[in-house]
Amino acid sequence: MTQDIVILAAGKGSRMKSAFSKVLHKVGGIAMVRRVLTTASSLPESKLHLVVGHQGEQVEANCQDFSANIVWQNDPQGTGDALRRVAPFLQKNGATLTLYGDVPLISASTLQKMTALSNPNTLVLLTICLENPMGYGRIVRNEQGKVTAIVEQKDATESQLTINEVNTGILLAPNNHLQGWLASLTNKNAQGEFYLTDVIAMAARDGVDILTVNPENEAEVAGVNDRVQLAALERELQHQQAVSLMKNGATLLDPSRIDVRGELTTGNDVVIDVNCVFEGKVVLGAGVEIGPNCYLKNCTVGDNTIIKSNTLIEDSKVGENCDIGPFARLRPGTQLANKAKIGNFVETKKAIIGEGSKVNHLSYIGDTEMGANVNVGAGTITCNYDGVNKHRTQVADNVFIGSNTSLVAPVQVADGATIAAGSTITKQVGENQLAFARARQTNKDNWPRPVKK
């Protein structure tokens, strides 16, 4: 069946004590509502509706790439009220799946189990049994075990409060019945709100089959009301991701000390030490080793490369069998060919480093194209910025650059050239030439050292 998917994201979230919408707070580096939208988008034949209210402009702007139908709920009066506002946009046939922007870990597989049961005379509920059901609506069943109603905590009788099967809020209802049920909702309850859960009793009354599905784990249906719950879901997600990485062939020296805030793909025999953070999309080839306290964002790393401790890599491409760090920083636009080496306290930016080239320590290489088998001595910098514009440095193959060299761009160094230590290079160096550019040294006899005043 075709599906309307409604994501409720209009709540104020006052317990977050935040200047921006609750559903925009991140779990695993991604806004909660975007996680829900991404999962919903994976279901076939679906039309997305996003219900916004408090700080709705923020939510709409953050989610515009999903092409969801935006429905406003400026004066929220419950979940039923939200669905009533979406009702004019629902397809005549098919079914409507209701999700929540602050329940970010719901899985596509669970939703697929629900949609597999969908038909014009079936309502599907996602329920779960909890040891402590406090605060949740209870699932009421008759003697035959069929669901007859959902009773909210504040409206439940003493006997109903003993029920531990609870409503998660996620349901799939056939549109041919849902429109009438929504029109019949009232707010005659302890909260004075229109409960979407009231449609369950209506479905039972109308002879509609009510089926239940259970999630794989409790975290799937856990919502976020404050930052404590947000942190708990963050840890749960990181645990899930760590388990997945290890099952995929990666070794995590401490699975509780890794943070994946995006998408991390690993080849076989990857080893990741403690306190590493991965953001955006990161791909690690087979045999990659990453030392402690590293940060990688939107980058690819080739097979058997070693990244030593306290290294930062962002928006870069690293080849195979490279050696990087410790304390190195690869800024956006860096490309390392196979067997390149970037040593301690080296920074690169928009730099193409050729195969087997080495920038071992204490250097800055920016806006540079460097060939193969180049050796860059300590303290070398490319002077790429004139105060207004950036300029490129071009270094050919087999060049030797002595320590403490300044390459003032734009400048070219040809194949096989050698630059003497301490030189400031401002013009082209030809093939196999030796370039040295130093001030003449002067020595003074009997020079008095300064004394402290």
GROMACS .gro file of C-alpha atoms in nm:
model
  453
    1MET     CA    1   0.000   0.000   0.000
    2THR     CA    2   0.104   0.360  -0.059
    3GLN     CA    3   0.188   0.542   0.262
    4ASP     CA    4   0.168   0.883   0.417
    5ILE     CA    5   0.433   0.921   0.686
    6VAL     CA    6   0.369   1.192   0.942
    7ILE     CA    7   0.660   1.307   1.162
    8LEU     CA    8   0.547   1.508   1.463
    9ALA     CA    9   0.798   1.784   1.546
   10ALA     CA   10   0.592   2.072   1.685
   11GLY     CA   11   0.661   2.037   2.057
   12LYS     CA   12   0.828   2.312   2.255
   13GLY     CA   13   1.072   2.089   2.441
   14SER     CA   14   1.101   2.332   2.732
   15ARG     CA   15   1.294   2.081   2.945
   16MET     CA   16   1.584   2.101   2.700
   17LYS     CA   17   1.632   2.465   2.808
   18SER     CA   18   1.758   2.549   2.461
   19ALA     CA   19   1.743   2.838   2.216
   20PHE     CA   20   1.660   2.603   1.931
   21SER     CA   21   1.408   2.331   1.864
   22LYS     CA   22   1.437   2.007   2.060
   23VAL     CA   23   1.421   1.790   1.747
   24LEU     CA   24   1.728   1.968   1.606
   25HIS     CA   25   1.948   1.846   1.890
   26LYS     CA   26   2.187   1.586   1.757
   27VAL     CA   27   2.236   1.218   1.826
   28GLY     CA   28   2.544   1.073   1.661
   29GLY     CA   29   2.613   1.409   1.496
   30ILE     CA   30   2.277   1.420   1.316
   31ALA     CA   31   1.968   1.614   1.421
   32MET     CA   32   1.707   1.381   1.569
   33VAL     CA   33   1.436   1.482   1.324
   34ARG     CA   34   1.672   1.427   1.030
   35ARG     CA   35   1.741   1.074   1.154
   36VAL     CA   36   1.367   1.004   1.156
   37LEU     CA   37   1.320   1.159   0.812
   38THR     CA   38   1.608   0.953   0.672
   39THR     CA   39   1.458   0.631   0.807
   40ALA     CA   40   1.112   0.724   0.679
   41SER     CA   41   1.255   0.807   0.336
   42SER     CA   42   1.388   0.453   0.306
   43LEU     CA   43   1.035   0.311   0.297
   44PRO     CA   44   0.901   0.269  -0.057
   45GLU     CA   45   0.599   0.453  -0.196
   46SER     CA   46   0.592   0.705   0.086
   47LYS     CA   47   0.488   1.068   0.107
   48LEU     CA   48   0.643   1.264   0.396
   49HIS     CA   49   0.456   1.517   0.611
   50LEU     CA   50   0.646   1.714   0.878
   51VAL     CA   51   0.436   1.878   1.149
   52VAL     CA   52   0.612   2.184   1.295
   53GLY     CA   53   0.516   2.447   1.551
   54HIS     CA   54   0.750   2.594   1.812
   55GLN     CA   55   1.057   2.729   1.629
   56GLY     CA   56   0.916   2.565   1.319
   57GLU     CA   57   1.113   2.790   1.083
   58GLN     CA   58   1.435   2.638   1.219
   59VAL     CA   59   1.305   2.286   1.168
   60GLU     CA   60   1.174   2.356   0.819
   61ALA     CA   61   1.504   2.516   0.709
   62ASN     CA   62   1.705   2.226   0.848
   63CYS     CA   63   1.495   1.963   0.673
   64GLN     CA   64   1.411   2.125   0.339
   65ASP     CA   65   1.623   1.876   0.141
   66PHE     CA   66   1.374   1.599   0.228
   67SER     CA   67   1.094   1.767   0.027
   68ALA     CA   68   0.845   1.691   0.304
   69ASN     CA   69   0.504   1.857   0.314
   70ILE     CA   70   0.526   2.110   0.601
   71VAL     CA   71   0.215   2.134   0.818
   72TRP     CA   72   0.196   2.395   1.095
   73GLN     CA   73   0.061   2.328   1.445
   74ASN     CA   74   0.113   2.664   1.615
   75ASP     CA   75  -0.117   2.591   1.910
   76PRO     CA   76  -0.056   2.221   1.980
   77GLN     CA   77  -0.344   2.034   2.140
   78GLY     CA   78  -0.210   1.681   2.131
   79THR     CA   79  -0.114   1.417   1.880
   80GLY     CA   80  -0.467   1.380   1.753
   81ASP     CA   81  -0.477   1.752   1.682
   82ALA     CA   82  -0.156   1.720   1.480
   83LEU     CA   83  -0.301   1.442   1.264
   84ARG     CA   84  -0.623   1.636   1.213
   85ARG     CA   85  -0.418   1.919   1.062
   86VAL     CA   86  -0.246   1.676   0.826
   87ALA     CA   87  -0.575   1.506   0.732
   88PRO     CA   88  -0.651   1.728   0.427
   89PHE     CA   89  -0.320   1.623   0.269
   90LEU     CA   90  -0.353   1.248   0.321
   91GLN     CA   91  -0.399   1.022   0.021
   92LYS     CA   92  -0.748   0.880  -0.021
   93ASN     CA   93  -0.625   0.522  -0.019
   94GLY     CA   94  -0.326   0.368   0.152
   95ALA     CA   95  -0.227   0.414   0.516
   96THR     CA   96  -0.070   0.672   0.747
   97LEU     CA   97   0.234   0.596   0.961
   98THR     CA   98   0.288   0.829   1.258
   99LEU     CA   99   0.642   0.888   1.381
  100TYR     CA  100   0.804   1.135   1.622
  101GLY     CA  101   1.088   1.377   1.563
  102ASP     CA  102   1.229   1.318   1.912
  103VAL     CA  103   1.238   0.937   1.880
  104PRO     CA  104   1.549   0.917   1.661
  105LEU     CA  105   1.658   0.552   1.677
  106ILE     CA  106   1.350   0.387   1.527
  107SER     CA  107   1.476   0.137   1.269
  108ALA     CA  108   1.364   0.083   0.912
  109SER     CA  109   1.337  -0.291   0.975
  110THR     CA  110   1.080  -0.237   1.252
  111LEU     CA  111   0.875  -0.003   1.034
  112GLN     CA  112   0.891  -0.253   0.750
  113LYS     CA  113   0.743  -0.519   0.978
  114MET     CA  114   0.454  -0.281   1.042
  115THR     CA  115   0.396  -0.190   0.679
  116ALA     CA  116   0.402  -0.557   0.580
  117LEU     CA  117   0.080  -0.602   0.781
  118SER     CA  118  -0.098  -0.303   0.633
  119ASN     CA  119  -0.429  -0.338   0.452
  120PRO     CA  120  -0.753  -0.135   0.431
  121ASN     CA  121  -0.906  -0.306   0.735
  122THR     CA  122  -0.603  -0.330   0.966
  123LEU     CA  123  -0.450  -0.091   1.216
  124VAL     CA  124  -0.094  -0.173   1.329
  125LEU     CA  125   0.045  -0.063   1.665
  126LEU     CA  126   0.407  -0.063   1.780
  127THR     CA  127   0.403  -0.173   2.144
  128ILE     CA  128   0.662  -0.281   2.399
  129CYS     CA  129   0.656  -0.442   2.744
  130LEU     CA  130   0.844  -0.247   3.011
  131GLU     CA  131   0.940  -0.336   3.366
  132ASN     CA  132   0.848   0.020   3.463
  133PRO     CA  133   0.565   0.147   3.240
  134MET     CA  134   0.520   0.471   3.437
  135GLY     CA  135   0.408   0.759   3.215
  136TYR     CA  136   0.311   0.546   2.916
  137GLY     CA  137  -0.032   0.473   2.775
  138ARG     CA  138  -0.137   0.114   2.854
  139ILE     CA  139  -0.246  -0.138   2.591
  140VAL     CA  140  -0.585  -0.279   2.695
  141ARG     CA  141  -0.676  -0.622   2.558
  142ASN     CA  142  -0.994  -0.829   2.591
  143GLU     CA  143  -1.019  -1.190   2.708
  144GLN     CA  144  -0.927  -1.310   2.359
  145GLY     CA  145  -0.608  -1.104   2.369
  146LYS     CA  146  -0.724  -0.854   2.111
  147VAL     CA  147  -0.641  -0.486   2.158
  148THR     CA  148  -0.948  -0.284   2.246
  149ALA     CA  149  -0.809   0.050   2.360
  150ILE     CA  150  -0.510   0.255   2.478
  151VAL     CA  151  -0.552   0.429   2.813
  152GLU     CA  152  -0.322   0.718   2.901
  153GLN     CA  153  -0.148   0.714   3.240
  154LYS     CA  154  -0.355   1.000   3.383
  155ASP     CA  155  -0.683   0.842   3.273
  156ALA     CA  156  -0.603   0.481   3.373
  157THR     CA  157  -0.774   0.289   3.652
  158GLU     CA  158  -0.573   0.112   3.921
  159SER     CA  159  -0.604  -0.222   3.745
  160GLN     CA  160  -0.504  -0.070   3.411
  161LEU     CA  161  -0.194   0.080   3.571
  162THR     CA  162  -0.067  -0.272   3.636
  163ILE     CA  163  -0.045  -0.342   3.262
  164ASN     CA  164   0.316  -0.338   3.142
  165GLU     CA  165   0.250  -0.347   2.767
  166VAL     CA  166   0.263   0.015   2.658
  167ASN     CA  167   0.200   0.230   2.357
  168THR     CA  168   0.507   0.371   2.181
  169GLY     CA  169   0.295   0.624   1.994
  170ILE     CA  170   0.395   0.481   1.658
  171LEU     CA  171   0.101   0.345   1.461
  172LEU     CA  172  -0.007   0.268   1.107
  173ALA     CA  173  -0.373   0.336   1.028
  174PRO     CA  174  -0.570   0.282   0.704
  175ASN     CA  175  -0.667   0.615   0.550
  176ASN     CA  176  -1.016   0.500   0.451
  177HIS     CA  177  -1.100   0.476   0.824
  178LEU     CA  178  -0.857   0.731   0.969
  179GLN     CA  179  -1.026   1.040   0.828
  180GLY     CA  180  -1.353   0.960   1.006
  181TRP     CA  181  -1.179   0.866   1.331
  182LEU     CA  182  -0.986   1.194   1.337
  183ALA     CA  183  -1.305   1.394   1.281
  184SER     CA  184  -1.465   1.214   1.581
  185LEU     CA  185  -1.185   1.288   1.831
  186THR     CA  186  -1.271   1.491   2.141
  187ASN     CA  187  -1.057   1.649   2.413
  188LYS     CA  188  -1.265   1.525   2.708
  189ASN     CA  189  -0.977   1.386   2.914
  190ALA     CA  190  -0.742   1.481   3.198
  191GLN     CA  191  -0.507   1.670   2.965
  192GLY     CA  192  -0.775   1.849   2.765
  193GLU     CA  193  -0.605   1.730   2.444
  194PHE     CA  194  -0.700   1.534   2.134
  195TYR     CA  195  -0.537   1.193   2.175
  196LEU     CA  196  -0.446   1.003   1.862
  197THR     CA  197  -0.462   0.691   2.076
  198ASP     CA  198  -0.842   0.729   2.098
  199VAL     CA  199  -0.865   0.595   1.742
  200ILE     CA  200  -0.778   0.250   1.878
  201ALA     CA  201  -1.111   0.217   2.054
  202MET     CA  202  -1.283   0.347   1.741
  203ALA     CA  203  -1.105   0.085   1.532
  204ALA     CA  204  -1.217  -0.190   1.771
  205ARG     CA  205  -1.571  -0.054   1.758
  206ASP     CA  206  -1.569  -0.055   1.375
  207GLY     CA  207  -1.443  -0.411   1.350
  208VAL     CA  208  -1.099  -0.314   1.219
  209ASP     CA  209  -0.825  -0.566   1.299
  210ILE     CA  210  -0.572  -0.427   1.547
  211LEU     CA  211  -0.233  -0.594   1.521
  212THR     CA  212   0.079  -0.525   1.724
  213VAL     CA  213   0.449  -0.530   1.639
  214ASN     CA  214   0.739  -0.505   1.883
  215PRO     CA  215   1.067  -0.319   1.825
  216GLU     CA  216   1.400  -0.502   1.845
  217ASN     CA  217   1.501  -0.308   2.156
  218GLU     CA  218   1.377  -0.038   2.390
  219ALA     CA  219   1.617   0.226   2.253
  220GLU     CA  220   1.427   0.223   1.922
  221VAL     CA  221   1.124   0.381   2.084
  222ALA     CA  222   1.297   0.594   2.349
  223GLY     CA  223   1.209   0.962   2.325
  224VAL     CA  224   1.407   1.267   2.432
  225ASN     CA  225   1.263   1.523   2.670
  226ASP     CA  226   1.580   1.659   2.831
  227ARG     CA  227   1.957   1.651   2.791
  228VAL     CA  228   1.997   1.356   3.024
  229GLN     CA  229   1.783   1.142   2.794
  230LEU     CA  230   1.967   1.286   2.494
  231ALA     CA  231   2.301   1.176   2.642
  232ALA     CA  232   2.164   0.829   2.718
  233LEU     CA  233   2.053   0.782   2.357
  234GLU     CA  234   2.390   0.909   2.234
  235ARG     CA  235   2.567   0.639   2.436
  236GLU     CA  236   2.324   0.376   2.314
  237LEU     CA  237   2.380   0.472   1.951
  238GLN     CA  238   2.758   0.476   1.995
  239HIS     CA  239   2.743   0.130   2.150
  240GLN     CA  240   2.537   0.001   1.857
  241GLN     CA  241   2.779   0.150   1.607
  242ALA     CA  242   3.083   0.009   1.791
  243VAL     CA  243   2.931  -0.340   1.787
  244SER     CA  244   2.858  -0.308   1.415
  245LEU     CA  245   3.216  -0.198   1.340
  246MET     CA  246   3.364  -0.490   1.533
  247LYS     CA  247   3.134  -0.739   1.360
  248ASN     CA  248   3.255  -0.591   1.032
  249GLY     CA  249   3.619  -0.675   1.110
  250ALA     CA  250   3.747  -0.367   1.297
  251THR     CA  251   3.932  -0.384   1.627
  252LEU     CA  252   3.834  -0.116   1.880
  253LEU     CA  253   4.078  -0.110   2.169
  254ASP     CA  254   3.800   0.026   2.389
  255PRO     CA  255   3.451   0.013   2.230
  256SER     CA  256   3.319   0.258   2.489
  257ARG     CA  257   3.562   0.528   2.377
  258ILE     CA  258   3.479   0.588   2.013
  259ASP     CA  259   3.236   0.844   1.869
  260VAL     CA  260   3.090   0.807   1.521
  261ARG     CA  261   2.898   1.122   1.430
  262GLY     CA  262   2.800   1.031   1.079
  263GLU     CA  263   2.894   0.729   0.867
  264LEU     CA  264   3.212   0.526   0.921
  265THR     CA  265   3.302   0.242   0.682
  266THR     CA  266   3.595   0.014   0.763
  267GLY     CA  267   3.783  -0.257   0.577
  268ASN     CA  268   3.913  -0.573   0.739
  269ASP     CA  269   4.171  -0.556   1.019
  270VAL     CA  270   4.131  -0.187   1.093
  271VAL     CA  271   4.257  -0.097   1.441
  272ILE     CA  272   4.121   0.210   1.621
  273ASP     CA  273   4.266   0.324   1.953
  274VAL     CA  274   4.078   0.516   2.221
  275ASN     CA  275   3.907   0.856   2.206
  276CYS     CA  276   3.882   0.881   1.827
  277VAL     CA  277   3.603   1.087   1.671
  278PHE     CA  278   3.465   1.039   1.320
  279GLU     CA  279   3.234   1.298   1.163
  280GLY     CA  280   3.054   1.308   0.831
  281LYS     CA  281   3.144   1.028   0.589
  282VAL     CA  282   3.471   0.850   0.663
  283VAL     CA  283   3.604   0.545   0.475
  284LEU     CA  284   3.898   0.346   0.612
  285GLY     CA  285   4.068   0.085   0.396
  286ALA     CA  286   4.185  -0.255   0.511
  287GLY     CA  287   4.468  -0.265   0.763
  288VAL     CA  288   4.444   0.101   0.862
  289GLU     CA  289   4.573   0.178   1.212
  290ILE     CA  290   4.458   0.487   1.400
  291GLY     CA  291   4.627   0.596   1.721
  292PRO     CA  292   4.455   0.757   2.020
  293ASN     CA  293   4.284   1.097   2.021
  294CYS     CA  294   4.247   1.135   1.643
  295TYR     CA  295   3.974   1.330   1.462
  296LEU     CA  296   3.867   1.238   1.108
  297LYS     CA  297   3.595   1.418   0.911
  298ASN     CA  298   3.475   1.356   0.555
  299CYS     CA  299   3.784   1.172   0.438
  300THR     CA  300   3.903   0.848   0.280
  301VAL     CA  301   4.211   0.659   0.396
  302GLY     CA  302   4.376   0.392   0.182
  303ASP     CA  303   4.483   0.042   0.284
  304ASN     CA  304   4.757  -0.009   0.544
  305THR     CA  305   4.800   0.358   0.627
  306ILE     CA  306   4.910   0.443   0.980
  307ILE     CA  307   4.765   0.750   1.151
  308LYS     CA  308   4.946   0.827   1.473
  309SER     CA  309   4.806   0.991   1.786
  310ASN     CA  310   4.647   1.337   1.802
  311THR     CA  311   4.611   1.375   1.425
  312LEU     CA  312   4.332   1.575   1.257
  313ILE     CA  313   4.219   1.495   0.901
  314GLU     CA  314   3.935   1.685   0.736
  315ASP     CA  315   3.795   1.679   0.381
  316SER     CA  316   4.105   1.500   0.256
  317LYS     CA  317   4.204   1.192   0.059
  318VAL     CA  318   4.485   0.971   0.187
  319GLY     CA  319   4.641   0.696  -0.022
  320GLU     CA  320   4.773   0.353   0.071
  321ASN     CA  321   5.070   0.283   0.300
  322CYS     CA  322   5.096   0.641   0.417
  323ASP     CA  323   5.242   0.744   0.753
  324ILE     CA  324   5.080   1.041   0.926
  325GLY     CA  325   5.146   1.210   1.259
  326PRO     CA  326   5.164   1.229   1.550
  327PHE     CA  327   5.017   1.576   1.595
  328ALA     CA  328   4.961   1.631   1.221
  329ARG     CA  329   4.679   1.830   1.066
  330LEU     CA  330   4.547   1.766   0.717
  331ARG     CA  331   4.309   2.047   0.627
  332PRO     CA  332   4.049   2.045   0.346
  333GLY     CA  333   4.176   1.974  -0.002
  334THR     CA  334   4.477   1.767   0.100
  335GLN     CA  335   4.557   1.463  -0.116
  336LEU     CA  336   4.832   1.220  -0.024
  337ALA     CA  337   4.953   0.968  -0.282
  338ASN     CA  338   5.061   0.620  -0.180
  339LYS     CA  339   5.356   0.594   0.063
  340ALA     CA  340   5.355   0.966   0.143
  341LYS     CA  341   5.462   1.070   0.491
  342ILE     CA  342   5.336   1.362   0.699
  343GLY     CA  343   5.518   1.389   1.030
  344ASN     CA  344   5.466   1.557   1.366
  345PHE     CA  345   5.346   1.917   1.379
  346VAL     CA  346   5.294   1.939   1.002
  347GLU     CA  347   4.993   2.121   0.859
  348THR     CA  348   4.872   2.087   0.502
  349LYS     CA  349   4.591   2.265   0.315
  350LYS     CA  350   4.490   2.218  -0.051
  351ALA     CA  351   4.813   2.028  -0.091
  352ILE     CA  352   4.875   1.742  -0.333
  353ILE     CA  353   5.165   1.534  -0.203
  354GLY     CA  354   5.314   1.285  -0.449
  355GLU     CA  355   5.403   0.920  -0.401
  356GLY     CA  356   5.679   0.857  -0.150
  357SER     CA  357   5.723   1.225  -0.063
  358LYS     CA  358   5.801   1.321   0.295
  359VAL     CA  359   5.715   1.626   0.502
  360ASN     CA  360   5.856   1.503   0.827
  361HIS     CA  361   5.811   1.776   1.086
  362LEU     CA  362   5.732   2.134   1.181
  363SER     CA  363   5.617   2.249   0.837
  364TYR     CA  364   5.325   2.421   0.664
  365ILE     CA  365   5.243   2.315   0.308
  366GLY     CA  366   4.945   2.500   0.159
  367ASP     CA  367   4.815   2.550  -0.198
  368THR     CA  368   5.088   2.322  -0.324
  369GLU     CA  369   5.133   2.054  -0.588
  370MET     CA  370   5.426   1.830  -0.499
  371GLY     CA  371   5.564   1.546  -0.707
  372ALA     CA  372   5.705   1.207  -0.607
  373ASN     CA  373   6.001   1.135  -0.379
  374VAL     CA  374   6.033   1.489  -0.249
  375ASN     CA  375   6.202   1.544   0.088
  376VAL     CA  376   6.091   1.851   0.280
  377GLY     CA  377   6.313   1.955   0.570
  378ALA     CA  378   6.195   2.071   0.910
  379GLY     CA  379   6.054   2.420   0.941
  380THR     CA  380   5.973   2.459   0.570
  381ILE     CA  381   5.673   2.672   0.480
  382THR     CA  382   5.493   2.773   0.163
  383CYS     CA  383   5.416   3.144   0.174
  384ASN     CA  384   5.089   3.116  -0.018
  385TYR     CA  385   4.902   3.430   0.094
  386ASP     CA  386   4.996   3.784  -0.003
  387GLY     CA  387   4.734   3.944   0.220
  388VAL     CA  388   4.469   3.943  -0.051
  389ASN     CA  389   4.509   3.640  -0.277
  390LYS     CA  390   4.629   3.280  -0.246
  391HIS     CA  391   4.905   3.154  -0.477
  392ARG     CA  392   5.028   2.805  -0.564
  393THR     CA  393   5.366   2.642  -0.517
  394GLN     CA  394   5.471   2.372  -0.764
  395VAL     CA  395   5.741   2.124  -0.666
  396ALA     CA  396   5.841   1.855  -0.918
  397ASP     CA  397   5.979   1.503  -0.856
  398ASN     CA  398   6.292   1.415  -0.659
  399VAL     CA  399   6.338   1.760  -0.507
  400PHE     CA  400   6.531   1.805  -0.183
  401ILE     CA  401   6.426   2.103   0.028
  402GLY     CA  402   6.654   2.190   0.318
  403SER     CA  403   6.530   2.286   0.663
  404ASN     CA  404   6.387   2.628   0.739
  405THR     CA  405   6.309   2.710   0.377
  406SER     CA  406   6.043   2.960   0.273
  407LEU     CA  407   5.886   2.908  -0.069
  408VAL     CA  408   5.722   3.239  -0.167
  409ALA     CA  409   5.435   3.160  -0.404
  410PRO     CA  410   5.379   3.166  -0.690
  411VAL     CA  411   5.699   2.971  -0.745
  412GLN     CA  412   5.813   2.656  -0.926
  413VAL     CA  413   6.086   2.407  -0.836
  414ALA     CA  414   6.183   2.170  -1.117
  415ASP     CA  415   6.287   1.801  -1.114
  416GLY     CA  416   6.588   1.705  -0.910
  417ALA     CA  417   6.650   2.052  -0.767
  418THR     CA  418   6.808   2.108  -0.427
  419ILE     CA  419   6.732   2.401  -0.200
  420ALA     CA  420   6.984   2.483   0.067
  421ALA     CA  421   6.869   2.510   0.427
  422GLY     CA  422   6.759   2.854   0.543
  423SER     CA  423   6.675   2.981   0.195
  424THR     CA  424   6.390   3.210   0.093
  425ILE     CA  425   6.295   3.112  -0.262
  426THR     CA  426   6.115   3.376  -0.467
  427LYS     CA  427   6.183   3.266  -0.825
  428GLN     CA  428   6.190   2.949  -1.031
  429VAL     CA  429   6.453   2.681  -0.960
  430GLY     CA  430   6.553   2.478  -1.266
  431GLU     CA  431   6.617   2.106  -1.308
  432ASN     CA  432   6.903   1.970  -1.094
  433GLN     CA  433   6.997   2.320  -0.979
  434LEU     CA  434   7.116   2.409  -0.630
  435ALA     CA  435   6.935   2.715  -0.496
  436PHE     CA  436   7.050   2.905  -0.190
  437ALA     CA  437   6.921   3.241  -0.078
  438ARG     CA  438   7.069   3.360   0.248
  439ALA     CA  439   7.191   3.693   0.388
  440ARG     CA  440   7.571   3.713   0.425
  441GLN     CA  441   7.678   3.611   0.776
  442THR     CA  442   7.865   3.865   0.985
  443ASN     CA  443   8.056   3.782   1.306
  444LYS     CA  444   8.145   4.053   1.561
  445ASP     CA  445   8.424   4.009   1.814
  446ASN     CA  446   8.377   4.083   2.186
  447TRP     CA  447   8.007   4.157   2.150
  448PRO     CA  448   7.854   4.231   2.495
  449ARG     CA  449   7.549   4.025   2.578
  450PRO     CA  450   7.243   4.208   2.711
  451VAL     CA  451   7.205   4.211   3.088
  452LYS     CA  452   6.888   4.215   3.289
  453LYS     CA  453   6.791   4.563   3.404
   0.00000   0.00000   0.00000
